[in-house]
Every structure is written in structure tokens, then in C-alpha cells.
Amino acid sequence: MESFVINGGQRLKGDVFINGAKNAGVAVIPATVMSSGVCVIDNLPNIEDITSLIEAMRDIGAKCSFRDEHSIIIDSRSINNYIAIGEPVRKIRASYYLIGALLGRFKKAEVALPGGCNFGNRPIDQHIKGFKALGAEVMIENGIVKAHAKELIGANIYLDVVSVGATINIMLAATFAEGQTVIENAAKEPHIIDTANLLNMMGANIKGAGTDVIRITGVKELKGVEYTIIPDQIEAGTYMIAAAITGGDVTVKNIIPKHMDPLTAKLSEMHCSIFEGDDFIRVVGNSELISTNIKTSAYPGFPTDLQPQMTALLSIAKGTGVITENVWENRFQYIDELKRLGCQVTVEGKVAVIEGGAKLTGSKVNATDLRAGAALVIAALAAHGRTEIGNIRFIDRGYESIEKKLASLGANIVRIGEGSTSENISFMKKTV
Ligand code: UD1
């Protein structure tokens, strides 16, 4: 098992390029299942979740080949299997999009219940409600979601909770349903618009993505296209917060600044200086950061996926910050690890109270999930001394080359393999 070793205290400075969005990539790839042509997806991040999904696609018969590190050619015409229950499907959350895509294409799908980060109960009842409204019979047997329909017929579907996954999954299945489907109380995240844009380019008829009412008129066929996915707002936000915690001066490039509004507002409240261009944001930290309060919610609210990173930042700010987690029932499991670095946080239910002004010090910690791992990296960058972060496979699920990007900004960070010792780390430092 690999770890990151970080010697904190370096001020980050420079430019960092942001990869394509993980949560768009993991929706767009399953969408290609429905194409009767060959699709090329560009700007894909080179991360574990995408690798797992591509394995899952190959398992059902898709021909996938990389044109380069960030561009994949997917030929779904060879898919001959509506059953996706292998190990790669079980590893990631977004494999649930295979249900909507296979159901749309074959009118039947059998997909293993998804894995992903453990934030407590992660139901998929709204996905199932949508598939049933379209005419499918859906049951869960031995950890496998089985959906079968004689035909899919458009329907009005009101989501009881604003769900990214349910919105995209229903959109996928409804693309091949007879007549019109209306999704009300739909989620509005940028990756929902991105998936709808891809489907429309392929020949779908989807209107209203990005608003809370999406109208899908069913079509008979989708063609092959070349599509470039949007930049990753969560990766961008992670580097912006890393800049802030180190009092740095970092320009985050290749992004859509509008997607970052909830974070730029909070960093400004904390007295960071923010400069926006067409496709970049420059964050200049401040030695006197002021605390703030955050309530996570669906887009355009503050993203829950930046909540752990903000806990790390609030720990060194002046004053007390309060974070209310409104999306996931149990997303503070990482706090005990952050406390090992000196963060002073108390959690009660959905609320974390962060006492600012902590003097962070290096320690040995473990990532408990993807964004929790990012929070530990951020805290370690500001901590005095050496931090070793274990379980970094979680971080690799969603961040491409995080240690290389941070090192290029001036961080002292190395990846070490199992069996590496303090001695050979100092050797590595001497020889690089
Ligand atoms: C997606 C993101 C994840 C992010 C989350 C919220 C992907 C692959 N993952 O997850 O990183 O944290 O959005 O922005 O895009 N819910 C139900 N029933 C359902 C579905 C969801 O009650 O059928 C609830 C969930 O328990 C949660 C809330 O709705 O409280 C939001 O979940 P949802 O938006 O569906 O999250 P995901 O799509 O799984």
C-alpha cells in the first residue's frame, strides 16, 4: 500500500492545470452504451474511478481503447450483455449509471449495487422510482439491481430528494422511452448539463438540464460523437483551498469559474484575494484568514465534496467556523484523522464546529474516503513537520497526479510504496 509523505510549511505558488470532471466522466462513459456508433470522449481524468468504469464497460462487451492518456474511443456496438456484476462495478458509486443506460438500450439491466465512499446510508430509491415510472419492474436480489421492461413509456417523475444520480440515471433511460418524460425537482449540477449535452449531441432530445425541470422526448437511436467533458470543479476547489491554507498564490487553470462561485464566495469571506479570468481563478492567501460558516447543499449551493477540505482550512483561520452537512447523513467520519494533525473540531450530528487558530503538526494518518483524503493532504501542507498519509488509494480514485501537481507548486510531497522507510525517503529527497 502506498502513502504520501508531506513536509508541511511550503507556500504554494504557480499555475496548476485542472483535469476533466470525475463526476461528468463517470456519467458520460455509461451514456455511450446507448450509442449505435463509435464515441470519443476527451479530457477524461486519468483516475482510478474511470479505470474501474472502463473495465466494467469492457466486461459487458464494449471495445475501449485509449487514443491518448485523456482520450478514449468507445465502441458500444459490440455490447452483448445487460448484466454488469463484476468487481469493477462494485468498486465505484457511479456504476449505477449502467442501470439507466442498459435499461434504455436493452429494456433490461442487471447491475451490482454500487460501492464508492461510505457516507452512511446511500439509497437509490429515487433512481428506482424513476425506472418504475417509465414502466420497468425493478427488484434488488442478492445485491443486484434487476430492472426489466416490456417497453419504456415517458412519465412525469417528481424526485422526493434532489439527487444527481437519480436525475442522470432517469435521463439516460428516458432517452429511449416512448414520448415525453418530465423530471421535476431535478438536480442542477454542471455534470448533469454535461451529460445532457453529450446525449443531445448524439441525437437525444433533452431540454432544461441545469434547471429543476428536465424534459426528455424519447428518440429511437443515438449516433457516435466526439465529446470533451467539463473541468473538475472539485479538483479545482481542492487546489484553491490548498493555496489558501498555505498563504500561497496559485492560479487554477482550465476551469469554468462560474462553477466555483460557492467556494470563491467563501474564500473571499475568509479574506483571500480572488482574481477571475475566462478560464482561470487566481487565489492569493492571507496570513490572517477569518473563519466563516458553511452549509452544504445541492448545486448551486456549497458542494458537499469540498466540505472536508474546508474543515482543514477553517482550522487555521481566526475565530470559530460552523459547517452544516445537509447532503450526506454521515460525512464527518474523517474528523478523528484531522484531529491527529491538531485540528480542533467537535461534531454533533450534521454540524461540525471548528475552533480556528490551530497550530497544525505532522502525524501519521489514514485517508477514510476520497475527499477526506484530500482534506488530510491540505492540512498536512500547512502542518509543521512530517505527515504520512496512508490509504491513498482513496485519493487516487479522484485526483490525477495530485503529488506531482502539488510538488510543481512547491509542496514537499512524495509518494512512497509499501516497505519504504524514513531512511529511503530521505535518500529519495537527496537524489531527486
Ligand atoms: C453525487 C456525487 C458525489 C456527491 C453527491 C452530492 C457522483 C458519482 N457522485 O453522488 O460525489 O457527493 O452527488 O453532490 O456524481 N438520495 C436518496 N435517494 C436516492 C438518491 C439519493 O435519498 O435515490 C439522497 C442521498 O442519500 C443524499 C442526497 O440524496 O442524501 C444526494 O445524493 P445524490 O445527489 O444522489 O448523490 P450521488 O449521485 O450518489
GROMACS .gro file of C-alpha atoms and ligand atoms in nm:
model
  471
    1MET     CA    1   0.000   0.000   0.000
    2GLU     CA    2   0.126   0.344  -0.089
    3SER     CA    3   0.137   0.659   0.126
    4PHE     CA    4   0.205   1.027   0.081
    5VAL     CA    5   0.477   1.185   0.290
    6ILE     CA    6   0.438   1.559   0.323
    7ASN     CA    7   0.670   1.802   0.495
    8GLY     CA    8   0.444   2.099   0.556
    9GLY     CA    9   0.506   2.470   0.566
   10GLN     CA   10   0.577   2.548   0.200
   11ARG     CA   11   0.386   2.837   0.045
   12LEU     CA   12   0.227   2.710  -0.279
   13LYS     CA   13   0.296   2.927  -0.581
   14GLY     CA   14   0.238   2.889  -0.954
   15ASP     CA   15  -0.013   2.750  -1.203
   16VAL     CA   16  -0.199   2.421  -1.185
   17PHE     CA   17  -0.398   2.266  -1.470
   18ILE     CA   18  -0.726   2.101  -1.382
   19ASN     CA   19  -0.831   1.772  -1.544
   20GLY     CA   20  -1.175   1.673  -1.668
   21ALA     CA   21  -1.451   1.621  -1.414
   22LYS     CA   22  -1.466   1.280  -1.248
   23ASN     CA   23  -1.839   1.304  -1.192
   24ALA     CA   24  -1.900   1.400  -1.555
   25GLY     CA   25  -1.670   1.127  -1.685
   26VAL     CA   26  -1.840   0.856  -1.484
   27ALA     CA   27  -2.179   0.957  -1.631
   28VAL     CA   28  -2.069   1.022  -1.988
   29ILE     CA   29  -1.895   0.682  -2.027
   30PRO     CA   30  -2.209   0.480  -1.941
   31ALA     CA   31  -2.412   0.711  -2.169
   32THR     CA   32  -2.205   0.582  -2.463
   33VAL     CA   33  -2.357   0.237  -2.401
   34MET     CA   34  -2.666   0.372  -2.579
   35SER     CA   35  -2.482   0.479  -2.894
   36SER     CA   36  -2.509   0.288  -3.221
   37GLY     CA   37  -2.183   0.446  -3.332
   38VAL     CA   38  -1.832   0.499  -3.202
   39CYS     CA   39  -1.780   0.770  -2.940
   40VAL     CA   40  -1.462   0.952  -2.847
   41ILE     CA   41  -1.452   1.109  -2.502
   42ASP     CA   42  -1.182   1.373  -2.449
   43ASN     CA   43  -1.049   1.540  -2.133
   44LEU     CA   44  -1.108   1.227  -1.924
   45PRO     CA   45  -0.916   1.235  -1.598
   46ASN     CA   46  -0.665   0.953  -1.551
   47ILE     CA   47  -0.802   0.833  -1.215
   48GLU     CA   48  -0.899   0.503  -1.055
   49ASP     CA   49  -1.278   0.553  -1.078
   50ILE     CA   50  -1.256   0.600  -1.454
   51THR     CA   51  -1.026   0.298  -1.489
   52SER     CA   52  -1.274   0.083  -1.296
   53LEU     CA   53  -1.564   0.204  -1.509
   54ILE     CA   54  -1.379   0.128  -1.831
   55GLU     CA   55  -1.310  -0.223  -1.700
   56ALA     CA   56  -1.683  -0.257  -1.631
   57MET     CA   57  -1.758  -0.141  -1.987
   58ARG     CA   58  -1.517  -0.398  -2.130
   59ASP     CA   59  -1.677  -0.668  -1.914
   60ILE     CA   60  -2.013  -0.611  -2.088
   61GLY     CA   61  -1.853  -0.620  -2.432
   62ALA     CA   62  -1.765  -0.257  -2.518
   63LYS     CA   63  -1.444  -0.205  -2.714
   64CYS     CA   64  -1.248   0.069  -2.538
   65SER     CA   65  -0.909   0.193  -2.649
   66PHE     CA   66  -0.713   0.498  -2.539
   67ARG     CA   67  -0.621   0.748  -2.808
   68ASP     CA   68  -0.401   0.918  -2.551
   69GLU     CA   69  -0.390   0.939  -2.172
   70HIS     CA   70  -0.702   1.157  -2.157
   71SER     CA   71  -0.900   1.047  -2.459
   72ILE     CA   72  -1.084   0.721  -2.509
   73ILE     CA   73  -1.257   0.561  -2.807
   74ILE     CA   74  -1.562   0.358  -2.706
   75ASP     CA   75  -1.739   0.127  -2.948
   76SER     CA   76  -2.054   0.006  -2.773
   77ARG     CA   77  -2.194  -0.177  -3.076
   78SER     CA   78  -2.028  -0.493  -2.950
   79ILE     CA   79  -2.204  -0.482  -2.611
   80ASN     CA   80  -2.387  -0.810  -2.585
   81ASN     CA   81  -2.457  -0.830  -2.215
   82TYR     CA   82  -2.701  -0.643  -1.994
   83ILE     CA   83  -2.557  -0.798  -1.677
   84ALA     CA   84  -2.282  -0.598  -1.504
   85ILE     CA   85  -2.199  -0.758  -1.172
   86GLY     CA   86  -1.819  -0.792  -1.173
   87GLU     CA   87  -1.567  -0.647  -0.929
   88PRO     CA   88  -1.513  -0.314  -1.116
   89VAL     CA   89  -1.886  -0.235  -1.091
   90ARG     CA   90  -1.886  -0.299  -0.718
   91LYS     CA   91  -1.590  -0.066  -0.658
   92ILE     CA   92  -1.745   0.261  -0.767
   93ARG     CA   93  -2.061   0.455  -0.696
   94ALA     CA   94  -2.130   0.568  -1.049
   95SER     CA   95  -2.166   0.218  -1.190
   96TYR     CA   96  -2.535   0.273  -1.115
   97TYR     CA   97  -2.550   0.472  -1.441
   98LEU     CA   98  -2.513   0.141  -1.621
   99ILE     CA   99  -2.864   0.056  -1.498
  100GLY     CA  100  -3.022   0.353  -1.679
  101ALA     CA  101  -2.809   0.308  -1.992
  102LEU     CA  102  -2.859  -0.071  -2.024
  103LEU     CA  103  -3.229  -0.042  -1.941
  104GLY     CA  104  -3.262   0.224  -2.213
  105ARG     CA  105  -3.078   0.015  -2.470
  106PHE     CA  106  -3.189  -0.343  -2.393
  107LYS     CA  107  -3.502  -0.276  -2.181
  108LYS     CA  108  -3.329  -0.486  -1.918
  109ALA     CA  109  -3.037  -0.438  -1.685
  110GLU     CA  110  -2.882  -0.630  -1.400
  111VAL     CA  111  -2.617  -0.431  -1.219
  112ALA     CA  112  -2.448  -0.492  -0.883
  113LEU     CA  113  -2.530  -0.237  -0.614
  114PRO     CA  114  -2.271   0.039  -0.629
  115GLY     CA  115  -1.974   0.091  -0.398
  116GLY     CA  116  -1.793   0.424  -0.351
  117CYS     CA  117  -1.733   0.636  -0.042
  118ASN     CA  118  -1.913   0.543   0.276
  119PHE     CA  119  -2.111   0.846   0.397
  120GLY     CA  120  -2.372   0.637   0.579
  121ASN     CA  121  -2.688   0.527   0.406
  122ARG     CA  122  -2.671   0.591   0.028
  123PRO     CA  123  -3.014   0.487  -0.101
  124ILE     CA  124  -3.108   0.461  -0.470
  125ASP     CA  125  -3.484   0.464  -0.414
  126GLN     CA  126  -3.529   0.772  -0.635
  127HIS     CA  127  -3.350   0.602  -0.926
  128ILE     CA  128  -3.581   0.302  -0.883
  129LYS     CA  129  -3.888   0.524  -0.853
  130GLY     CA  130  -3.794   0.680  -1.188
  131PHE     CA  131  -3.735   0.349  -1.367
  132LYS     CA  132  -4.067   0.215  -1.236
  133ALA     CA  133  -4.249   0.528  -1.354
  134LEU     CA  134  -4.108   0.460  -1.702
  135GLY     CA  135  -4.265   0.114  -1.690
  136ALA     CA  136  -3.984  -0.107  -1.561
  137GLU     CA  137  -4.016  -0.373  -1.296
  138VAL     CA  138  -3.730  -0.329  -1.054
  139MET     CA  139  -3.615  -0.552  -0.772
  140ILE     CA  140  -3.300  -0.597  -0.569
  141GLU     CA  141  -3.186  -0.957  -0.526
  142ASN     CA  142  -2.859  -1.070  -0.370
  143GLY     CA  143  -2.707  -0.723  -0.402
  144ILE     CA  144  -2.802  -0.690  -0.769
  145VAL     CA  145  -3.047  -0.434  -0.907
  146LYS     CA  146  -3.261  -0.611  -1.167
  147ALA     CA  147  -3.470  -0.390  -1.396
  148HIS     CA  148  -3.681  -0.524  -1.682
  149ALA     CA  149  -3.940  -0.354  -1.903
  150LYS     CA  150  -4.153  -0.466  -2.196
  151GLU     CA  151  -4.136  -0.108  -2.314
  152LEU     CA  152  -4.037   0.223  -2.161
  153ILE     CA  153  -4.302   0.495  -2.174
  154GLY     CA  154  -4.236   0.860  -2.085
  155ALA     CA  155  -4.375   0.976  -1.750
  156ASN     CA  156  -4.384   1.266  -1.505
  157ILE     CA  157  -4.140   1.197  -1.224
  158TYR     CA  158  -4.108   1.416  -0.915
  159LEU     CA  159  -3.789   1.347  -0.719
  160ASP     CA  160  -3.852   1.347  -0.344
  161VAL     CA  161  -3.491   1.447  -0.286
  162VAL     CA  162  -3.264   1.642  -0.517
  163SER     CA  163  -3.038   1.364  -0.643
  164VAL     CA  164  -2.761   1.394  -0.900
  165GLY     CA  165  -2.751   1.020  -0.960
  166ALA     CA  166  -3.126   0.975  -0.996
  167THR     CA  167  -3.154   1.276  -1.231
  168ILE     CA  168  -2.885   1.142  -1.467
  169ASN     CA  169  -2.999   0.780  -1.447
  170ILE     CA  170  -3.360   0.865  -1.530
  171MET     CA  171  -3.242   1.095  -1.811
  172LEU     CA  172  -3.046   0.802  -1.959
  173ALA     CA  173  -3.333   0.553  -1.954
  174ALA     CA  174  -3.590   0.813  -2.068
  175THR     CA  175  -3.383   0.897  -2.376
  176PHE     CA  176  -3.511   0.574  -2.534
  177ALA     CA  177  -3.863   0.588  -2.378
  178GLU     CA  178  -4.170   0.644  -2.594
  179GLY     CA  179  -4.299   1.004  -2.565
  180GLN     CA  180  -4.210   1.269  -2.310
  181THR     CA  181  -4.059   1.232  -1.963
  182VAL     CA  182  -4.055   1.524  -1.721
  183ILE     CA  183  -3.820   1.512  -1.421
  184GLU     CA  184  -3.927   1.763  -1.157
  185ASN     CA  185  -3.709   1.870  -0.863
  186ALA     CA  186  -3.412   1.760  -1.072
  187ALA     CA  187  -3.055   1.825  -0.959
  188LYS     CA  188  -2.871   2.107  -1.141
  189GLU     CA  189  -2.502   2.014  -1.109
  190PRO     CA  190  -2.272   2.102  -1.402
  191HIS     CA  191  -2.216   1.733  -1.478
  192ILE     CA  192  -2.589   1.690  -1.537
  193ILE     CA  193  -2.572   1.957  -1.807
  194ASP     CA  194  -2.259   1.792  -1.943
  195THR     CA  195  -2.427   1.451  -1.972
  196ALA     CA  196  -2.735   1.607  -2.134
  197ASN     CA  197  -2.510   1.795  -2.380
  198LEU     CA  198  -2.341   1.469  -2.480
  199LEU     CA  199  -2.675   1.289  -2.521
  200ASN     CA  200  -2.817   1.578  -2.727
  201MET     CA  201  -2.510   1.579  -2.949
  202MET     CA  202  -2.570   1.206  -3.001
  203GLY     CA  203  -2.927   1.283  -3.110
  204ALA     CA  204  -3.129   1.285  -2.787
  205ASN     CA  205  -3.393   1.549  -2.717
  206ILE     CA  206  -3.333   1.679  -2.365
  207LYS     CA  207  -3.437   2.028  -2.259
  208GLY     CA  208  -3.391   2.208  -1.928
  209ALA     CA  209  -3.080   2.033  -1.792
  210GLY     CA  210  -2.933   2.271  -1.535
  211THR     CA  211  -3.279   2.375  -1.415
  212ASP     CA  212  -3.504   2.181  -1.179
  213VAL     CA  213  -3.737   2.067  -1.459
  214ILE     CA  214  -3.589   1.847  -1.732
  215ARG     CA  215  -3.797   1.740  -2.032
  216ILE     CA  216  -3.685   1.441  -2.234
  217THR     CA  217  -3.857   1.341  -2.556
  218GLY     CA  218  -3.766   0.985  -2.642
  219VAL     CA  219  -3.572   0.905  -2.959
  220LYS     CA  220  -3.506   0.579  -3.140
  221GLU     CA  221  -3.132   0.597  -3.194
  222LEU     CA  222  -2.818   0.775  -3.076
  223LYS     CA  223  -2.518   0.821  -3.303
  224GLY     CA  224  -2.146   0.822  -3.225
  225VAL     CA  225  -1.985   1.158  -3.145
  226GLU     CA  226  -1.664   1.312  -3.013
  227TYR     CA  227  -1.719   1.495  -2.686
  228THR     CA  228  -1.498   1.688  -2.442
  229ILE     CA  229  -1.605   1.677  -2.079
  230ILE     CA  230  -1.604   1.976  -1.846
  231PRO     CA  231  -1.324   2.054  -1.598
  232ASP     CA  232  -1.347   1.915  -1.247
  233GLN     CA  233  -1.487   2.174  -1.009
  234ILE     CA  234  -1.395   1.967  -0.703
  235GLU     CA  235  -1.034   1.916  -0.810
  236ALA     CA  236  -1.013   2.291  -0.883
  237GLY     CA  237  -1.163   2.373  -0.543
  238THR     CA  238  -0.917   2.144  -0.367
  239TYR     CA  239  -0.619   2.335  -0.515
  240MET     CA  240  -0.784   2.670  -0.436
  241ILE     CA  241  -0.817   2.564  -0.072
  242ALA     CA  242  -0.459   2.433  -0.073
  243ALA     CA  243  -0.347   2.777  -0.194
  244ALA     CA  244  -0.545   2.945   0.084
  245ILE     CA  245  -0.416   2.725   0.368
  246THR     CA  246  -0.051   2.779   0.271
  247GLY     CA  247  -0.090   3.155   0.226
  248GLY     CA  248   0.004   3.086  -0.134
  249ASP     CA  249  -0.052   3.241  -0.474
  250VAL     CA  250  -0.194   2.980  -0.711
  251THR     CA  251  -0.368   3.014  -1.045
  252VAL     CA  252  -0.605   2.727  -1.114
  253LYS     CA  253  -0.626   2.695  -1.492
  254ASN     CA  254  -0.856   2.525  -1.743
  255ILE     CA  255  -1.172   2.567  -1.533
  256ILE     CA  256  -1.518   2.720  -1.560
  257PRO     CA  257  -1.501   2.994  -1.294
  258LYS     CA  258  -1.883   3.012  -1.264
  259HIS     CA  259  -1.882   2.656  -1.125
  260MET     CA  260  -1.659   2.777  -0.843
  261ASP     CA  261  -1.888   3.059  -0.721
  262PRO     CA  262  -1.986   2.899  -0.386
  263LEU     CA  263  -1.619   2.842  -0.299
  264THR     CA  264  -1.486   3.176  -0.424
  265ALA     CA  265  -1.755   3.348  -0.215
  266LYS     CA  266  -1.638   3.163   0.098
  267LEU     CA  267  -1.267   3.219   0.032
  268SER     CA  268  -1.339   3.591  -0.017
  269GLU     CA  269  -1.530   3.599   0.313
  270MET     CA  270  -1.219   3.446   0.471
  271HIS     CA  271  -1.012   3.735   0.327
  272CYS     CA  272  -0.836   3.553   0.044
  273SER     CA  273  -0.794   3.761  -0.273
  274ILE     CA  274  -0.958   3.610  -0.577
  275PHE     CA  275  -0.893   3.709  -0.939
  276GLU     CA  276  -1.111   3.554  -1.208
  277GLY     CA  277  -1.048   3.523  -1.581
  278ASP     CA  278  -1.238   3.343  -1.856
  279ASP     CA  279  -1.095   3.003  -1.768
  280PHE     CA  280  -0.887   3.052  -1.456
  281ILE     CA  281  -0.903   3.169  -1.097
  282ARG     CA  282  -0.606   3.301  -0.903
  283VAL     CA  283  -0.621   3.260  -0.526
  284VAL     CA  284  -0.388   3.465  -0.309
  285GLY     CA  285  -0.387   3.361   0.055
  286ASN     CA  286  -0.368   3.582   0.359
  287SER     CA  287  -0.177   3.527   0.681
  288GLU     CA  288  -0.486   3.644   0.875
  289LEU     CA  289  -0.767   3.421   0.743
  290ILE     CA  290  -1.103   3.483   0.908
  291SER     CA  291  -1.341   3.198   0.986
  292THR     CA  292  -1.677   3.152   0.819
  293ASN     CA  293  -1.983   2.925   0.828
  294ILE     CA  294  -2.077   2.676   0.555
  295LYS     CA  295  -2.395   2.485   0.480
  296THR     CA  296  -2.360   2.223   0.210
  297SER     CA  297  -2.642   2.172  -0.039
  298ALA     CA  298  -2.713   2.071  -0.397
  299TYR     CA  299  -2.573   2.296  -0.676
  300PRO     CA  300  -2.555   2.596  -0.681
  301GLY     CA  301  -2.514   2.556  -0.305
  302PHE     CA  302  -2.181   2.481  -0.142
  303PRO     CA  303  -2.066   2.136  -0.263
  304THR     CA  304  -2.051   1.862  -0.002
  305ASP     CA  305  -1.746   1.728  -0.188
  306LEU     CA  306  -1.546   2.034  -0.073
  307GLN     CA  307  -1.670   2.015   0.285
  308PRO     CA  308  -1.380   1.809   0.432
  309GLN     CA  309  -1.120   2.031   0.265
  310MET     CA  310  -1.288   2.341   0.415
  311THR     CA  311  -1.275   2.187   0.763
  312ALA     CA  312  -0.896   2.174   0.727
  313LEU     CA  313  -0.886   2.537   0.614
  314LEU     CA  314  -1.116   2.665   0.889
  315SER     CA  315  -0.887   2.501   1.146
  316ILE     CA  316  -0.616   2.761   1.090
  317ALA     CA  317  -0.846   3.063   1.043
  318LYS     CA  318  -0.918   3.320   1.314
  319GLY     CA  319  -1.241   3.253   1.503
  320THR     CA  320  -1.489   2.969   1.511
  321GLY     CA  321  -1.638   2.818   1.196
  322VAL     CA  322  -1.950   2.605   1.171
  323ILE     CA  323  -2.010   2.354   0.892
  324THR     CA  324  -2.356   2.206   0.848
  325GLU     CA  325  -2.362   1.897   0.625
  326ASN     CA  326  -2.702   1.885   0.459
  327VAL     CA  327  -2.641   1.629   0.185
  328TRP     CA  328  -2.495   1.317   0.350
  329GLU     CA  329  -2.602   1.175   0.685
  330ASN     CA  330  -2.252   1.074   0.793
  331ARG     CA  331  -1.977   1.278   0.631
  332PHE     CA  332  -1.766   1.370   0.931
  333GLN     CA  333  -1.601   1.031   0.980
  334TYR     CA  334  -1.267   1.181   0.880
  335ILE     CA  335  -1.257   1.431   1.167
  336ASP     CA  336  -1.067   1.198   1.403
  337GLU     CA  337  -0.784   1.177   1.149
  338LEU     CA  338  -0.775   1.556   1.106
  339LYS     CA  339  -0.758   1.592   1.483
  340ARG     CA  340  -0.431   1.393   1.482
  341LEU     CA  341  -0.283   1.687   1.290
  342GLY     CA  342  -0.407   1.931   1.555
  343CYS     CA  343  -0.743   2.042   1.413
  344GLN     CA  344  -0.989   2.126   1.690
  345VAL     CA  345  -1.332   2.012   1.581
  346THR     CA  346  -1.642   1.894   1.765
  347VAL     CA  347  -1.916   1.717   1.578
  348GLU     CA  348  -2.276   1.681   1.675
  349GLY     CA  349  -2.497   1.514   1.416
  350LYS     CA  350  -2.482   1.714   1.095
  351VAL     CA  351  -2.286   2.003   1.247
  352ALA     CA  352  -1.911   2.042   1.295
  353VAL     CA  353  -1.776   2.332   1.500
  354ILE     CA  354  -1.418   2.418   1.412
  355GLU     CA  355  -1.209   2.618   1.656
  356GLY     CA  356  -0.973   2.822   1.445
  357GLY     CA  357  -0.616   2.921   1.518
  358ALA     CA  358  -0.488   2.562   1.547
  359LYS     CA  359  -0.114   2.509   1.518
  360LEU     CA  360  -0.110   2.201   1.295
  361THR     CA  361   0.168   1.946   1.340
  362GLY     CA  362   0.260   1.646   1.126
  363SER     CA  363   0.149   1.297   1.219
  364LYS     CA  364   0.068   0.954   1.074
  365VAL     CA  365  -0.290   0.947   0.945
  366ASN     CA  366  -0.513   0.748   0.712
  367ALA     CA  367  -0.750   0.863   0.438
  368THR     CA  368  -1.101   0.735   0.513
  369ASP     CA  369  -1.253   0.832   0.177
  370LEU     CA  370  -1.170   1.035  -0.134
  371ARG     CA  371  -1.235   1.394  -0.022
  372ALA     CA  372  -1.137   1.317   0.338
  373GLY     CA  373  -0.801   1.214   0.194
  374ALA     CA  374  -0.778   1.549   0.014
  375ALA     CA  375  -0.854   1.727   0.344
  376LEU     CA  376  -0.564   1.545   0.510
  377VAL     CA  377  -0.331   1.647   0.226
  378ILE     CA  378  -0.442   2.009   0.267
  379ALA     CA  379  -0.395   2.008   0.645
  380ALA     CA  380  -0.056   1.839   0.606
  381LEU     CA  381   0.060   2.114   0.367
  382ALA     CA  382   0.010   2.364   0.648
  383ALA     CA  383   0.131   2.142   0.932
  384HIS     CA  384   0.470   2.182   1.095
  385GLY     CA  385   0.684   1.874   1.025
  386ARG     CA  386   0.623   1.541   0.857
  387THR     CA  387   0.286   1.383   0.786
  388GLU     CA  388   0.244   1.036   0.644
  389ILE     CA  389  -0.098   0.969   0.488
  390GLY     CA  390  -0.197   0.606   0.436
  391ASN     CA  391  -0.483   0.455   0.231
  392ILE     CA  392  -0.410   0.694  -0.053
  393ARG     CA  393  -0.588   0.461  -0.295
  394PHE     CA  394  -0.894   0.664  -0.193
  395ILE     CA  395  -0.727   0.985  -0.311
  396ASP     CA  396  -0.619   0.819  -0.638
  397ARG     CA  397  -0.986   0.744  -0.707
  398GLY     CA  398  -1.048   1.111  -0.783
  399TYR     CA  399  -0.725   1.310  -0.820
  400GLU     CA  400  -0.486   1.269  -1.111
  401SER     CA  401  -0.118   1.303  -1.011
  402ILE     CA  402  -0.201   1.510  -0.703
  403GLU     CA  403   0.151   1.477  -0.562
  404LYS     CA  404   0.310   1.589  -0.891
  405LYS     CA  405   0.077   1.887  -0.923
  406LEU     CA  406   0.138   1.994  -0.562
  407ALA     CA  407   0.514   1.942  -0.595
  408SER     CA  408   0.514   2.164  -0.905
  409LEU     CA  409   0.356   2.435  -0.687
  410GLY     CA  410   0.638   2.399  -0.434
  411ALA     CA  411   0.494   2.145  -0.190
  412ASN     CA  412   0.728   1.894  -0.033
  413ILE     CA  413   0.532   1.575  -0.105
  414VAL     CA  414   0.638   1.229  -0.219
  415ARG     CA  415   0.454   0.904  -0.282
  416ILE     CA  416   0.613   0.607  -0.114
  417GLY     CA  417   0.540   0.240  -0.167
  418GLU     CA  418   0.485  -0.030   0.088
  419GLY     CA  419   0.809  -0.112   0.262
  420SER     CA  420   0.961   0.236   0.220
  421THR     CA  421   1.119   0.365   0.537
  422SER     CA  422   1.210   0.707   0.668
  423GLU     CA  423   1.569   0.637   0.562
  424ASN     CA  424   1.492   0.570   0.199
  425ILE     CA  425   1.258   0.871   0.189
  426SER     CA  426   1.544   1.096   0.294
  427PHE     CA  427   1.754   0.911   0.032
  428MET     CA  428   1.484   0.988  -0.229
  429LYS     CA  429   1.495   1.353  -0.126
  430LYS     CA  430   1.872   1.368  -0.166
  431THR     CA  431   1.868   1.207  -0.508
  432VAL     CA  432   1.580   1.399  -0.672
  433UD1     C1  433  -2.308   1.254  -0.645
  433UD1     C2  434  -2.157   1.261  -0.650
  433UD1     C3  435  -2.099   1.275  -0.510
  433UD1     C4  436  -2.161   1.394  -0.438
  433UD1     C5  437  -2.313   1.389  -0.446
  433UD1     C6  438  -2.378   1.514  -0.391
  433UD1     C7  439  -2.118   1.126  -0.845
  433UD1     C8  440  -2.063   0.999  -0.900
  433UD1     N1  441  -2.109   1.141  -0.713
  433UD1     O1  442  -2.339   1.137  -0.568
  433UD1     O2  443  -1.958   1.293  -0.521
  433UD1     O3  444  -2.122   1.393  -0.301
  433UD1     O4  445  -2.357   1.372  -0.582
  433UD1     O5  446  -2.335   1.625  -0.461
  433UD1     O6  447  -2.160   1.214  -0.918
  433UD1     N2  448  -3.071   1.015  -0.213
  433UD1     C9  449  -3.183   0.946  -0.178
  433UD1     N3  450  -3.234   0.856  -0.267
  433UD1    C10  451  -3.178   0.834  -0.388
  433UD1    C11  452  -3.061   0.905  -0.423
  433UD1    C12  453  -3.009   0.996  -0.333
  433UD1     O7  454  -3.238   0.964  -0.069
  433UD1     O8  455  -3.229   0.751  -0.465
  433UD1    C13  456  -3.014   1.114  -0.119
  433UD1    C14  457  -2.875   1.075  -0.070
  433UD1     O9  458  -2.882   0.990   0.043
  433UD1    C15  459  -2.815   1.210  -0.038
  433UD1    C16  460  -2.881   1.304  -0.141
  433UD1    O10  461  -2.995   1.234  -0.190
  433UD1    O11  462  -2.857   1.250   0.089
  433UD1    C17  463  -2.792   1.341  -0.259
  433UD1    O12  464  -2.746   1.222  -0.323
  433UD1     P1  465  -2.710   1.219  -0.478
  433UD1    O13  466  -2.717   1.357  -0.534
  433UD1    O14  467  -2.791   1.113  -0.542
  433UD1    O15  468  -2.559   1.172  -0.474
  433UD1     P2  469  -2.486   1.078  -0.575
  433UD1    O16  470  -2.541   1.097  -0.712
  433UD1    O17  471  -2.477   0.939  -0.523
   0.00000   0.00000   0.00000
